[in-house]
Amino acid sequence: MPDRGGGPTGPRIRAAGRPSRRVRTLLLTLGVLAVLGMAFSMFAGFWTNWLWYRSVHYSSVFTTTLWTKIGLFFVFGLLMAAAVGFNVWLAHRLRPPLSAMSTEQQSLDRYRMGIAPYKRWLLLAVTALVGLIAGASAAGQWRTWLMWVNGVPFHQSDPQFHLDVSFYAFDLPWYRFLLGFGFATAILSLIAAALTHYLYGGLRVTSPGARATGAATGHLSVLLGIFVALKAVAYWLDRYGLAVKSSDFKATGNWTGLRYVDANAYLPAKTILFCIAVICALLFFATLWRRTWQLPVIGFGLMVLSAILIGGLYPAIVQKFQVQPNEQAKEAPYVQKNLKATREAYGIDDTKVTEYTGKSTTTDKTRLRDDVDSTASIRIMDPNIVSPTFQQAQQMWNYYAFPTNLDVDRYTKDGKVQDTVIGLRELNLDGIPKNNWINDHFRYTHGYGVVAAKGTEADGQGQPVFTESDLPSTGDLGTYQQRIYYGEKTTTYSIVGGPQKEIDYSDDSGEKTTSYAGRSGVSLSSPINRAAYAVAFNEPQILYSGAIGEGSRILYNRTPKERVEAVAPWLTIDGDAYPAVVDHRIQWIVDAYTTSNGYPYASRTTLGDTTADSLTAANNSRAVVAQQNQVNYIRNSVKATVDAYTGAVKLYQWDTADPVLKTWMKAFPGTVQPKSAISKDLLDHLRYPQDLFKVQRELLTRYHVTDAQTFLTGSEVWQVPDDPTNKSGNAVPPYYLSMKMPDQSGQAFSLSTTFTPNGRNNLSAFMSVDSEAGSQDYGKIRILKLPTGTTVDGPKQVQSKFNSEQDIAAAIKLLKGGDSEVEYGNLLTVPLDGGLLYAEPVYVRGAGVKYPLLRKVLVTFEGRTAFEDTLDEALNKVFGSDGSGTGSSDTGTTTPPTSGNPTVQAALDDAQKAFEAGQEALKKGDWTAYGKAQDDLRDALKRAEDAQTKANGKGGGTTPSSSPSPAASPSGSPGSGSSPGSSPSG
């Protein structure tokens, strides 16, 4: 019997395994702290994002995006939860009063009894889960929603259904999302209702009697009817989807839009299936009265069979027996629609294609030599090679660095526009004396100054001719704010403006400090802000460091592309942001695109692949930042600037006719300034963007053709050649160059490229686009199409001939002597008097000095080739201004190489031996022996030149100008003419 009290009680014995009150309290406390920690971590991410957007004055982007996501989350989350919850509740309400006496139902009784006390909570949990999933999925469609709500018309119609393009670009994606959401809701509701009916006896699997009650039959039939009705809507929308459907077409490759089989088989099939699905849905709804599934099941089976026969088999028969026997005739009208739409969607419909002979008809070489100077400002400073030279000459301190690839811009000096290679001396944290938290984030915070050089000149040592240099930078650019807090290499955060002084720069008088005076960044004066950033950046020192105080501000998201992408998340960002001095400030200029994947009949392209070339392969930071990688419509609709000192981001409307941009400007009013707000100084530095040009040139390899029959034969397909200056196997990048096309009256800053026939290396076309933003012809694409009946050397063939010329090969072998490396610069192509002039700078990285110096220039025109110390000498040689080039100026045929002259070859052999002796002496530090070797080298070269000149007088050979002069000895060695700072020990 239990003790009912009255006597003394012993100590209460704790139940086995149950934790003590102290442990329970501790666990509860830890649980609360964990929840609070997670909550504050989420708050920190939200709060720091809000503070950043407010600091750049684009808080409306943050709030519009946030409220759109929240609205979509709750609306569609609640709809899904309500639909599923209602159907579960309805199935429970329609349960039979008595369950059948069977083993199946007896087993289910145990489950029903087990969940009976928790039915309400279980229902809430299930509906909350499906609601959260649906809401999160819907929130990700914020772009689709905003484009649907704010869409503006294109005022262009598709050729099949005659609907405005905006229906496909803005409306159809939203309708498809709604349809997908409807399918998900119907399926989940059907599953939830069926499980509830089964659990409560409305559906039976093994029990005797009817398999379903009348109530369950009616309920599930309605849900199936809704599903089939949605399928009918899907069939109807699929009709319009054919206009933007991608498929493989053997004749053209990637294809978008209707073909013959789509218009004559799939389109009527979708219409028929729509009607069948509507009838089938009505049959399912009729079970509310008939209480039998016989007719709905028959109708559903008919719909499935029709989908197989009408939607699958019939189009295959049409393709096999109608299209394939006469494919070109059947497909030509649809190909013509694709040609027109694709050219419009990519902005290449106004491309001017001109026949070009590829052969000069002028015999007056002196006039041709004069024409070169007026035709092009040939750039021999390759911005993709000379960065190490900038680094060597202008780095000044290890904590500064230049980007791997410099940029080309235009600046005016004495009324003359000069192509200029430009780079910023940015912060390099890897080069600071000692890495620690204070140095990395407080003391070394910014770069300093612009360094610029003439693109068309080099000094006597092969170094750039700087127009802006030194520290602080001085030169042609005048006065401007030189501190660079935002740049391509600035990828970490800095805390500025507080008690901790920053290193500004150092000179002969010592180290100079500064304190950031801009209003950029987020204030850390508030403890809440400090705590939030300590959590967001996982850096607790931000919370308690004494280096942070009144006036401290944190700068982050500091690369130009990163900032533009953040304030305009609907834009696709060009891979190459470039700096310019504009209105006495350094501004990063960023090209941005609006894109769409819903332009009817326009073929799609993959941005990541189309914009890749030999430069992006070597430098991932030059890759395009795409919101959607596959597109079939693109416009350079926005020009953006980022101030290198304040980080201020400004977006300017560039394409005033672009309906996609107009749509986003409606969605985010006030974020994009009108085109009229662009200053004259800024306009002078805007240019045609590279990534858009690369997309267009890839499309023009096929879509330069406007005739459907020619397009289908594939006889006019071109390809972008591989970069001949390296072995990467990647496409040659386009080049900026001031040049004059045959129909232009003067030089214009242009972006150009070449094409070769598909699978071959000879030249098929030359393409150029006017890149001067202020010119009337800006954006005009010109293509010079070479005749198919004659062969003109392409870039790879020109490079191969450069390398195979015996006298050039011998000279390059000398340049490679010792530890020196030879690098080929950009191979530039210039149309000249019906022919094509190629020019290529050749750089040498001398032994002991790992930066390139311009040593030679290769030039070829109509079979005449020169390899000289300077561009002028090479041009003079090619055009016979001082004799003849390596080819005959009359016939363009190559004359016998120097190896055919024993005297010349012997002199060159002596030059090689002298060069190698000099290298050996240089390694040993024996300057006496090195000087003697240099004298021997000069003597040998002089003998070779005299012998070749004598041979030329007899009608053979070339001058040994292709052999290295003493100036071509390794940079940094005595007698090489290098600067004092480039000695071998340095």
PDB file of C-alpha atoms in Angstrom, residues 727-927:
ATOM      1  CA  LYS A 727      49.399  29.424 -76.886  1.00  0.00           C
ATOM      2  CA  SER A 728      46.301  29.675 -74.672  1.00  0.00           C
ATOM      3  CA  GLY A 729      43.960  28.544 -77.448  1.00  0.00           C
ATOM      4  CA  ASN A 730      41.492  31.271 -76.457  1.00  0.00           C
ATOM      5  CA  ALA A 731      39.913  33.867 -78.712  1.00  0.00           C
ATOM      6  CA  VAL A 732      41.863  36.967 -79.634  1.00  0.00           C
ATOM      7  CA  PRO A 733      40.641  39.969 -77.611  1.00  0.00           C
ATOM      8  CA  PRO A 734      39.352  43.039 -79.436  1.00  0.00           C
ATOM      9  CA  TYR A 735      41.651  46.059 -79.419  1.00  0.00           C
ATOM     10  CA  TYR A 736      41.045  49.770 -78.943  1.00  0.00           C
ATOM     11  CA  LEU A 737      42.814  51.849 -81.566  1.00  0.00           C
ATOM     12  CA  SER A 738      42.427  55.256 -83.157  1.00  0.00           C
ATOM     13  CA  MET A 739      42.028  54.478 -86.835  1.00  0.00           C
ATOM     14  CA  LYS A 740      40.204  55.450 -90.014  1.00  0.00           C
ATOM     15  CA  MET A 741      37.989  53.022 -91.884  1.00  0.00           C
ATOM     16  CA  PRO A 742      37.787  53.395 -95.674  1.00  0.00           C
ATOM     17  CA  ASP A 743      34.518  55.365 -95.558  1.00  0.00           C
ATOM     18  CA  GLN A 744      35.650  57.705 -92.758  1.00  0.00           C
ATOM     19  CA  SER A 745      37.229  61.108 -93.263  1.00  0.00           C
ATOM     20  CA  GLY A 746      39.463  60.962 -90.197  1.00  0.00           C
ATOM     21  CA  GLN A 747      40.639  58.776 -87.357  1.00  0.00           C
ATOM     22  CA  ALA A 748      38.154  57.709 -84.683  1.00  0.00           C
ATOM     23  CA  PHE A 749      38.738  55.811 -81.468  1.00  0.00           C
ATOM     24  CA  SER A 750      37.599  52.313 -82.438  1.00  0.00           C
ATOM     25  CA  LEU A 751      37.297  48.776 -81.203  1.00  0.00           C
ATOM     26  CA  SER A 752      38.284  46.208 -83.796  1.00  0.00           C
ATOM     27  CA  THR A 753      38.669  42.497 -84.425  1.00  0.00           C
ATOM     28  CA  THR A 754      39.229  40.036 -87.248  1.00  0.00           C
ATOM     29  CA  PHE A 755      37.351  36.989 -88.561  1.00  0.00           C
ATOM     30  CA  THR A 756      38.558  33.871 -90.308  1.00  0.00           C
ATOM     31  CA  PRO A 757      36.513  31.298 -92.260  1.00  0.00           C
ATOM     32  CA  ASN A 758      35.192  28.454 -90.143  1.00  0.00           C
ATOM     33  CA  GLY A 759      37.977  25.889 -89.733  1.00  0.00           C
ATOM     34  CA  ARG A 760      40.585  27.930 -91.646  1.00  0.00           C
ATOM     35  CA  ASN A 761      43.227  30.531 -90.796  1.00  0.00           C
ATOM     36  CA  ASN A 762      43.065  32.969 -93.697  1.00  0.00           C
ATOM     37  CA  LEU A 763      41.248  36.268 -93.183  1.00  0.00           C
ATOM     38  CA  SER A 764      37.565  36.526 -94.079  1.00  0.00           C
ATOM     39  CA  ALA A 765      36.603  39.901 -92.592  1.00  0.00           C
ATOM     40  CA  PHE A 766      37.662  42.830 -90.462  1.00  0.00           C
ATOM     41  CA  MET A 767      35.208  44.402 -88.003  1.00  0.00           C
ATOM     42  CA  SER A 768      35.340  47.763 -86.302  1.00  0.00           C
ATOM     43  CA  VAL A 769      32.932  49.838 -84.232  1.00  0.00           C
ATOM     44  CA  ASP A 770      33.155  53.593 -83.655  1.00  0.00           C
ATOM     45  CA  SER A 771      33.845  53.907 -79.918  1.00  0.00           C
ATOM     46  CA  GLU A 772      33.887  57.679 -79.453  1.00  0.00           C
ATOM     47  CA  ALA A 773      30.852  58.412 -77.307  1.00  0.00           C
ATOM     48  CA  GLY A 774      30.529  61.981 -78.523  1.00  0.00           C
ATOM     49  CA  SER A 775      30.647  61.186 -82.232  1.00  0.00           C
ATOM     50  CA  GLN A 776      27.639  60.939 -84.519  1.00  0.00           C
ATOM     51  CA  ASP A 777      28.691  57.464 -85.654  1.00  0.00           C
ATOM     52  CA  TYR A 778      29.118  56.064 -82.135  1.00  0.00           C
ATOM     53  CA  GLY A 779      28.181  52.397 -82.118  1.00  0.00           C
ATOM     54  CA  LYS A 780      28.216  52.045 -85.892  1.00  0.00           C
ATOM     55  CA  ILE A 781      29.569  48.628 -86.811  1.00  0.00           C
ATOM     56  CA  ARG A 782      31.527  48.331 -90.041  1.00  0.00           C
ATOM     57  CA  ILE A 783      32.637  45.039 -91.554  1.00  0.00           C
ATOM     58  CA  LEU A 784      35.111  44.777 -94.402  1.00  0.00           C
ATOM     59  CA  LYS A 785      34.369  41.462 -96.106  1.00  0.00           C
ATOM     60  CA  LEU A 786      37.205  39.952 -98.088  1.00  0.00           C
ATOM     61  CA  PRO A 787      36.556  38.004-101.293  1.00  0.00           C
ATOM     62  CA  THR A 788      36.206  34.248-100.933  1.00  0.00           C
ATOM     63  CA  GLY A 789      38.059  33.620-104.189  1.00  0.00           C
ATOM     64  CA  THR A 790      41.399  34.989-102.966  1.00  0.00           C
ATOM     65  CA  THR A 791      43.450  34.226 -99.873  1.00  0.00           C
ATOM     66  CA  VAL A 792      44.527  36.950 -97.471  1.00  0.00           C
ATOM     67  CA  ASP A 793      46.639  36.008 -94.476  1.00  0.00           C
ATOM     68  CA  GLY A 794      44.850  35.920 -91.139  1.00  0.00           C
ATOM     69  CA  PRO A 795      46.413  36.752 -87.737  1.00  0.00           C
ATOM     70  CA  LYS A 796      47.685  33.234 -87.072  1.00  0.00           C
ATOM     71  CA  GLN A 797      49.267  33.017 -90.522  1.00  0.00           C
ATOM     72  CA  VAL A 798      50.879  36.423 -90.126  1.00  0.00           C
ATOM     73  CA  GLN A 799      52.306  35.416 -86.755  1.00  0.00           C
ATOM     74  CA  SER A 800      53.534  32.139 -88.209  1.00  0.00           C
ATOM     75  CA  LYS A 801      55.314  33.956 -91.034  1.00  0.00           C
ATOM     76  CA  PHE A 802      56.895  36.330 -88.540  1.00  0.00           C
ATOM     77  CA  ASN A 803      58.265  33.382 -86.635  1.00  0.00           C
ATOM     78  CA  SER A 804      59.391  31.442 -89.698  1.00  0.00           C
ATOM     79  CA  GLU A 805      61.337  34.248 -91.437  1.00  0.00           C
ATOM     80  CA  GLN A 806      64.900  33.039 -91.012  1.00  0.00           C
ATOM     81  CA  ASP A 807      66.466  36.430 -90.399  1.00  0.00           C
ATOM     82  CA  ILE A 808      63.710  37.371 -87.905  1.00  0.00           C
ATOM     83  CA  ALA A 809      63.961  33.967 -86.237  1.00  0.00           C
ATOM     84  CA  ALA A 810      67.722  34.414 -85.896  1.00  0.00           C
ATOM     85  CA  ALA A 811      67.268  37.858 -84.362  1.00  0.00           C
ATOM     86  CA  ILE A 812      64.618  36.595 -81.939  1.00  0.00           C
ATOM     87  CA  LYS A 813      66.949  33.779 -80.971  1.00  0.00           C
ATOM     88  CA  LEU A 814      69.539  36.390 -80.052  1.00  0.00           C
ATOM     89  CA  LEU A 815      66.950  38.320 -78.067  1.00  0.00           C
ATOM     90  CA  LYS A 816      66.178  35.136 -76.154  1.00  0.00           C
ATOM     91  CA  GLY A 817      69.846  34.664 -75.268  1.00  0.00           C
ATOM     92  CA  GLY A 818      70.672  33.911 -71.658  1.00  0.00           C
ATOM     93  CA  ASP A 819      67.639  34.104 -69.399  1.00  0.00           C
ATOM     94  CA  SER A 820      65.783  36.671 -71.494  1.00  0.00           C
ATOM     95  CA  GLU A 821      62.176  36.070 -72.530  1.00  0.00           C
ATOM     96  CA  VAL A 822      60.435  37.392 -75.630  1.00  0.00           C
ATOM     97  CA  GLU A 823      56.778  38.445 -75.423  1.00  0.00           C
ATOM     98  CA  TYR A 824      54.633  39.378 -78.400  1.00  0.00           C
ATOM     99  CA  GLY A 825      52.283  42.316 -77.928  1.00  0.00           C
ATOM    100  CA  ASN A 826      48.916  42.929 -79.536  1.00  0.00           C
ATOM    101  CA  LEU A 827      48.864  42.067 -83.231  1.00  0.00           C
ATOM    102  CA  LEU A 828      47.051  45.097 -84.627  1.00  0.00           C
ATOM    103  CA  THR A 829      45.306  45.050 -87.996  1.00  0.00           C
ATOM    104  CA  VAL A 830      44.758  48.267 -89.965  1.00  0.00           C
ATOM    105  CA  PRO A 831      42.954  48.544 -93.338  1.00  0.00           C
ATOM    106  CA  LEU A 832      45.161  50.527 -95.696  1.00  0.00           C
ATOM    107  CA  ASP A 833      44.429  51.345 -99.339  1.00  0.00           C
ATOM    108  CA  GLY A 834      42.579  48.116-100.015  1.00  0.00           C
ATOM    109  CA  GLY A 835      45.152  46.022 -98.177  1.00  0.00           C
ATOM    110  CA  LEU A 836      45.763  45.153 -94.537  1.00  0.00           C
ATOM    111  CA  LEU A 837      48.691  46.342 -92.473  1.00  0.00           C
ATOM    112  CA  TYR A 838      49.745  44.259 -89.470  1.00  0.00           C
ATOM    113  CA  ALA A 839      51.868  45.662 -86.649  1.00  0.00           C
ATOM    114  CA  GLU A 840      53.098  43.900 -83.536  1.00  0.00           C
ATOM    115  CA  PRO A 841      55.400  45.123 -80.759  1.00  0.00           C
ATOM    116  CA  VAL A 842      57.980  42.662 -79.439  1.00  0.00           C
ATOM    117  CA  TYR A 843      59.048  42.916 -75.809  1.00  0.00           C
ATOM    118  CA  VAL A 844      62.017  41.392 -74.026  1.00  0.00           C
ATOM    119  CA  ARG A 845      62.248  40.560 -70.339  1.00  0.00           C
ATOM    120  CA  GLY A 846      65.972  40.862 -69.812  1.00  0.00           C
ATOM    121  CA  ALA A 847      68.087  38.592 -67.626  1.00  0.00           C
ATOM    122  CA  GLY A 848      67.849  39.642 -63.987  1.00  0.00           C
ATOM    123  CA  VAL A 849      65.075  42.163 -64.687  1.00  0.00           C
ATOM    124  CA  LYS A 850      61.601  40.653 -64.845  1.00  0.00           C
ATOM    125  CA  TYR A 851      59.750  43.369 -66.660  1.00  0.00           C
ATOM    126  CA  PRO A 852      59.247  43.771 -70.415  1.00  0.00           C
ATOM    127  CA  LEU A 853      60.896  46.454 -72.520  1.00  0.00           C
ATOM    128  CA  LEU A 854      59.964  47.210 -76.112  1.00  0.00           C
ATOM    129  CA  ARG A 855      62.879  46.056 -78.262  1.00  0.00           C
ATOM    130  CA  LYS A 856      61.467  45.506 -81.740  1.00  0.00           C
ATOM    131  CA  VAL A 857      58.407  46.180 -83.879  1.00  0.00           C
ATOM    132  CA  LEU A 858      57.177  43.757 -86.502  1.00  0.00           C
ATOM    133  CA  VAL A 859      55.287  45.210 -89.478  1.00  0.00           C
ATOM    134  CA  THR A 860      53.992  43.462 -92.579  1.00  0.00           C
ATOM    135  CA  PHE A 861      52.028  44.658 -95.584  1.00  0.00           C
ATOM    136  CA  GLU A 862      51.346  42.753 -98.778  1.00  0.00           C
ATOM    137  CA  GLY A 863      54.180  40.262 -98.223  1.00  0.00           C
ATOM    138  CA  ARG A 864      56.775  42.889 -97.214  1.00  0.00           C
ATOM    139  CA  THR A 865      57.967  42.428 -93.643  1.00  0.00           C
ATOM    140  CA  ALA A 866      60.220  44.490 -91.378  1.00  0.00           C
ATOM    141  CA  PHE A 867      61.597  43.826 -87.906  1.00  0.00           C
ATOM    142  CA  GLU A 868      63.045  47.073 -86.601  1.00  0.00           C
ATOM    143  CA  ASP A 869      63.854  48.887 -83.387  1.00  0.00           C
ATOM    144  CA  THR A 870      61.052  51.424 -83.808  1.00  0.00           C
ATOM    145  CA  LEU A 871      57.685  51.609 -85.514  1.00  0.00           C
ATOM    146  CA  ASP A 872      58.841  54.380 -87.856  1.00  0.00           C
ATOM    147  CA  GLU A 873      61.859  52.372 -88.954  1.00  0.00           C
ATOM    148  CA  ALA A 874      59.714  49.309 -89.575  1.00  0.00           C
ATOM    149  CA  LEU A 875      57.163  51.284 -91.595  1.00  0.00           C
ATOM    150  CA  ASN A 876      59.921  52.971 -93.592  1.00  0.00           C
ATOM    151  CA  LYS A 877      61.438  49.604 -94.334  1.00  0.00           C
ATOM    152  CA  VAL A 878      58.153  48.067 -95.448  1.00  0.00           C
ATOM    153  CA  PHE A 879      57.235  50.964 -97.697  1.00  0.00           C
ATOM    154  CA  GLY A 880      60.739  51.350 -99.088  1.00  0.00           C
ATOM    155  CA  SER A 881      61.435  54.780 -97.637  1.00  0.00           C
ATOM    156  CA  ASP A 882      65.035  53.710 -96.981  1.00  0.00           C
ATOM    157  CA  GLY A 883      65.410  50.848 -99.408  1.00  0.00           C
ATOM    158  CA  SER A 884      63.240  47.772 -99.270  1.00  0.00           C
ATOM    159  CA  GLY A 885      61.730  45.486 -96.710  1.00  0.00           C
ATOM    160  CA  THR A 886      62.257  41.769 -96.448  1.00  0.00           C
ATOM    161  CA  GLY A 887      59.971  41.431 -99.447  1.00  0.00           C
ATOM    162  CA  SER A 888      60.059  43.014-102.872  1.00  0.00           C
ATOM    163  CA  SER A 889      58.253  46.327-102.909  1.00  0.00           C
ATOM    164  CA  ASP A 890      57.164  45.633-106.450  1.00  0.00           C
ATOM    165  CA  THR A 891      55.884  42.095-106.331  1.00  0.00           C
ATOM    166  CA  GLY A 892      55.358  41.496-102.648  1.00  0.00           C
ATOM    167  CA  THR A 893      57.287  38.213-102.864  1.00  0.00           C
ATOM    168  CA  THR A 894      59.860  37.312-100.266  1.00  0.00           C
ATOM    169  CA  THR A 895      63.519  37.392-101.340  1.00  0.00           C
ATOM    170  CA  PRO A 896      66.096  34.812-100.293  1.00  0.00           C
ATOM    171  CA  PRO A 897      66.942  34.960 -96.592  1.00  0.00           C
ATOM    172  CA  THR A 898      70.294  35.987 -95.214  1.00  0.00           C
ATOM    173  CA  SER A 899      71.308  32.382 -94.738  1.00  0.00           C
ATOM    174  CA  GLY A 900      71.813  32.325 -98.495  1.00  0.00           C
ATOM    175  CA  ASN A 901      74.725  34.761 -98.080  1.00  0.00           C
ATOM    176  CA  PRO A 902      77.699  33.016 -96.352  1.00  0.00           C
ATOM    177  CA  THR A 903      79.369  36.292 -95.364  1.00  0.00           C
ATOM    178  CA  VAL A 904      76.234  37.617 -93.675  1.00  0.00           C
ATOM    179  CA  GLN A 905      75.601  34.290 -91.942  1.00  0.00           C
ATOM    180  CA  ALA A 906      79.161  34.150 -90.626  1.00  0.00           C
ATOM    181  CA  ALA A 907      78.819  37.666 -89.225  1.00  0.00           C
ATOM    182  CA  LEU A 908      75.551  36.726 -87.542  1.00  0.00           C
ATOM    183  CA  ASP A 909      77.199  33.622 -86.057  1.00  0.00           C
ATOM    184  CA  ASP A 910      79.932  35.857 -84.640  1.00  0.00           C
ATOM    185  CA  ALA A 911      77.252  38.167 -83.232  1.00  0.00           C
ATOM    186  CA  GLN A 912      75.600  35.199 -81.541  1.00  0.00           C
ATOM    187  CA  LYS A 913      78.880  34.114 -79.966  1.00  0.00           C
ATOM    188  CA  ALA A 914      79.618  37.660 -78.783  1.00  0.00           C
ATOM    189  CA  PHE A 915      76.154  37.947 -77.287  1.00  0.00           C
ATOM    190  CA  GLU A 916      76.534  34.643 -75.405  1.00  0.00           C
ATOM    191  CA  ALA A 917      79.993  35.713 -74.170  1.00  0.00           C
ATOM    192  CA  GLY A 918      78.477  38.939 -72.884  1.00  0.00           C
ATOM    193  CA  GLN A 919      75.764  37.004 -71.047  1.00  0.00           C
ATOM    194  CA  GLU A 920      78.344  34.764 -69.413  1.00  0.00           C
ATOM    195  CA  ALA A 921      80.424  37.776 -68.360  1.00  0.00           C
ATOM    196  CA  LEU A 922      77.301  39.459 -67.010  1.00  0.00           C
ATOM    197  CA  LYS A 923      76.521  36.472 -64.795  1.00  0.00           C
ATOM    198  CA  LYS A 924      80.091  36.515 -63.406  1.00  0.00           C
ATOM    199  CA  GLY A 925      80.076  40.270 -62.895  1.00  0.00           C
ATOM    200  CA  ASP A 926      83.147  40.633 -65.142  1.00  0.00           C
ATOM    201  CA  TRP A 927      82.458  44.069 -66.627  1.00  0.00           C
TER     202      TRP A 927
END
